[in-house]
C-alpha cells in the first residue's frame, strides 16, 4: 500500500510581495494585482537603487534639520525610503541640538549664580 500523500507541504518556499495600491498579498511574478487589477511594478533594479537610504543625505539632515524636512516634503511620495531616512536623522539632529543647547544654557545660568 502506498502511504504517500498528494497534499502540498505547508512550508512551500513561495515568495510573495504586496500590492502598492491595495496591500493584497500577491505572487512575486504577478504583473497585475488579482484583487484590484492595478499593474504591479516589477523588480526594477533602477527604481529600487534610486530609492534607498543614503548616508550623505542623512548626514545633511542631521546637521541641518530644516533642510532634511524640506527634502522629506519633496521626496516622501517619489522616494519614500530615502525621505524616511532623512526625516528620521533630521529629528535626531534636532533633538540632540536642542538638548545640548538646553544643557549648556543651564550650565551658564548656574555658573552665574
Short mmCIF file of C-alpha atoms in Angstrom, two decimals:
data_model
loop_
_atom_site.label_atom_id
_atom_site.label_comp_id
_atom_site.label_asym_id
_atom_site.label_seq_id
_atom_site.Cartn_x
_atom_site.Cartn_y
_atom_site.Cartn_z
CA UNK A 1 0.00 0.00 0.00
CA UNK A 2 1.26 3.49 -0.88
CA UNK A 3 1.29 5.86 2.11
CA UNK A 4 2.37 8.94 0.17
CA UNK A 5 0.03 11.92 0.24
CA UNK A 6 -0.83 14.24 -2.63
CA UNK A 7 -1.15 17.23 -0.28
CA UNK A 8 1.25 20.11 -0.91
CA UNK A 9 3.54 20.81 2.04
CA UNK A 10 2.56 23.75 4.24
CA UNK A 11 6.05 25.25 4.22
CA UNK A 12 6.46 25.81 0.49
CA UNK A 13 9.02 28.43 -0.43
CA UNK A 14 6.63 30.56 -2.49
CA UNK A 15 7.69 34.18 -2.40
CA UNK A 16 5.15 36.95 -2.09
CA UNK A 17 5.07 40.70 -2.34
CA UNK A 18 2.34 43.20 -1.59
CA UNK A 19 0.34 45.40 -3.93
CA UNK A 20 1.27 49.08 -3.60
CA UNK A 21 -2.36 50.07 -4.23
CA UNK A 22 -4.47 47.78 -2.02
CA UNK A 23 -1.88 45.90 0.06
CA UNK A 24 -3.00 42.45 -1.09
CA UNK A 25 -0.51 39.58 -0.86
CA UNK A 26 0.46 38.61 -4.42
CA UNK A 27 2.93 36.31 -6.13
CA UNK A 28 6.35 37.78 -6.89
CA UNK A 29 5.91 37.09 -10.60
CA UNK A 30 2.50 38.82 -10.82
CA UNK A 31 2.19 41.63 -13.34
CA UNK A 32 -1.28 42.76 -12.25
CA UNK A 33 -2.81 42.59 -8.77
CA UNK A 34 -5.56 39.93 -8.79
CA UNK A 35 -7.54 41.84 -6.15
CA UNK A 36 -7.64 45.42 -7.51
CA UNK A 37 -6.31 45.00 -11.08
CA UNK A 38 -3.63 47.67 -10.79
CA UNK A 39 -0.37 46.93 -12.63
CA UNK A 40 2.36 45.85 -10.24
CA UNK A 41 5.85 47.28 -10.55
CA UNK A 42 8.35 44.57 -11.38
CA UNK A 43 11.70 44.18 -9.70
CA UNK A 44 13.11 47.18 -11.48
CA UNK A 45 16.69 47.48 -10.23
CA UNK A 46 16.92 51.10 -11.34
CA UNK A 47 13.94 52.29 -9.28
CA UNK A 48 14.99 50.21 -6.27
CA UNK A 49 18.52 51.60 -6.32
CA UNK A 50 17.28 55.19 -6.55
CA UNK A 51 15.01 54.84 -3.53
CA UNK A 52 17.44 53.73 -0.91
CA UNK A 53 18.60 55.21 2.32
CA UNK A 54 21.69 57.28 1.57
CA UNK A 55 24.13 58.19 4.33
CA UNK A 56 25.14 61.53 2.79
CA UNK A 57 21.57 62.81 2.69
CA UNK A 58 21.04 61.57 6.24
CA UNK A 59 24.18 63.39 7.37
CA UNK A 60 22.92 66.59 5.74
CA UNK A 61 19.61 66.20 7.57
CA UNK A 62 21.39 65.52 10.85
CA UNK A 63 23.43 68.74 10.75
CA UNK A 64 20.75 70.88 9.05
CA UNK A 65 17.35 69.53 10.14
CA UNK A 66 15.31 72.15 8.28
CA UNK A 67 16.96 71.05 5.01
CA UNK A 68 16.12 67.43 5.85
CA UNK A 69 12.47 68.27 6.48
CA UNK A 70 12.25 70.21 3.22
CA UNK A 71 13.77 67.26 1.35
CA UNK A 72 11.29 64.93 3.07
CA UNK A 73 8.41 67.12 1.83
CA UNK A 74 9.80 66.98 -1.70
CA UNK A 75 10.68 63.25 -1.74
CA UNK A 76 8.13 61.50 0.50
CA UNK A 77 5.99 60.26 -2.42
CA UNK A 78 8.64 59.60 -5.05
CA UNK A 79 11.40 58.20 -2.81
CA UNK A 80 9.74 57.03 0.43
CA UNK A 81 12.73 55.12 1.85
CA UNK A 82 15.15 57.97 1.26
CA UNK A 83 12.65 60.51 2.62
CA UNK A 84 12.02 58.45 5.75
CA UNK A 85 15.74 58.14 6.46
CA UNK A 86 16.50 61.83 6.03
CA UNK A 87 13.46 62.82 8.12
CA UNK A 88 14.44 60.47 10.94
CA UNK A 89 18.03 61.74 11.01
CA UNK A 90 16.77 65.34 10.88
CA UNK A 91 14.74 64.69 14.03
CA UNK A 92 17.74 63.05 15.71
CA UNK A 93 19.91 66.06 14.87
CA UNK A 94 17.24 68.48 16.05
CA UNK A 95 16.72 66.68 19.38
CA UNK A 96 20.47 66.45 20.06
CA UNK A 97 20.93 70.15 19.21
CA UNK A 98 18.01 71.14 21.38
CA UNK A 99 19.15 69.08 24.36
CA UNK A 100 22.77 70.22 24.09
CA UNK A 101 21.66 73.88 23.86
CA UNK A 102 19.41 73.40 26.87
CA UNK A 103 22.21 71.71 28.82
CA UNK A 104 24.73 74.44 28.00
CA UNK A 105 22.19 77.17 28.87
CA UNK A 106 21.54 75.58 32.27
CA UNK A 107 25.28 75.37 32.96
CA UNK A 108 25.77 79.04 32.02
CA UNK A 109 22.83 80.15 34.17
CA UNK A 110 24.02 78.09 37.14
CA UNK A 111 27.59 79.36 36.81
CA UNK A 112 26.38 82.97 37.06
CA UNK A 113 24.61 82.35 40.36
#
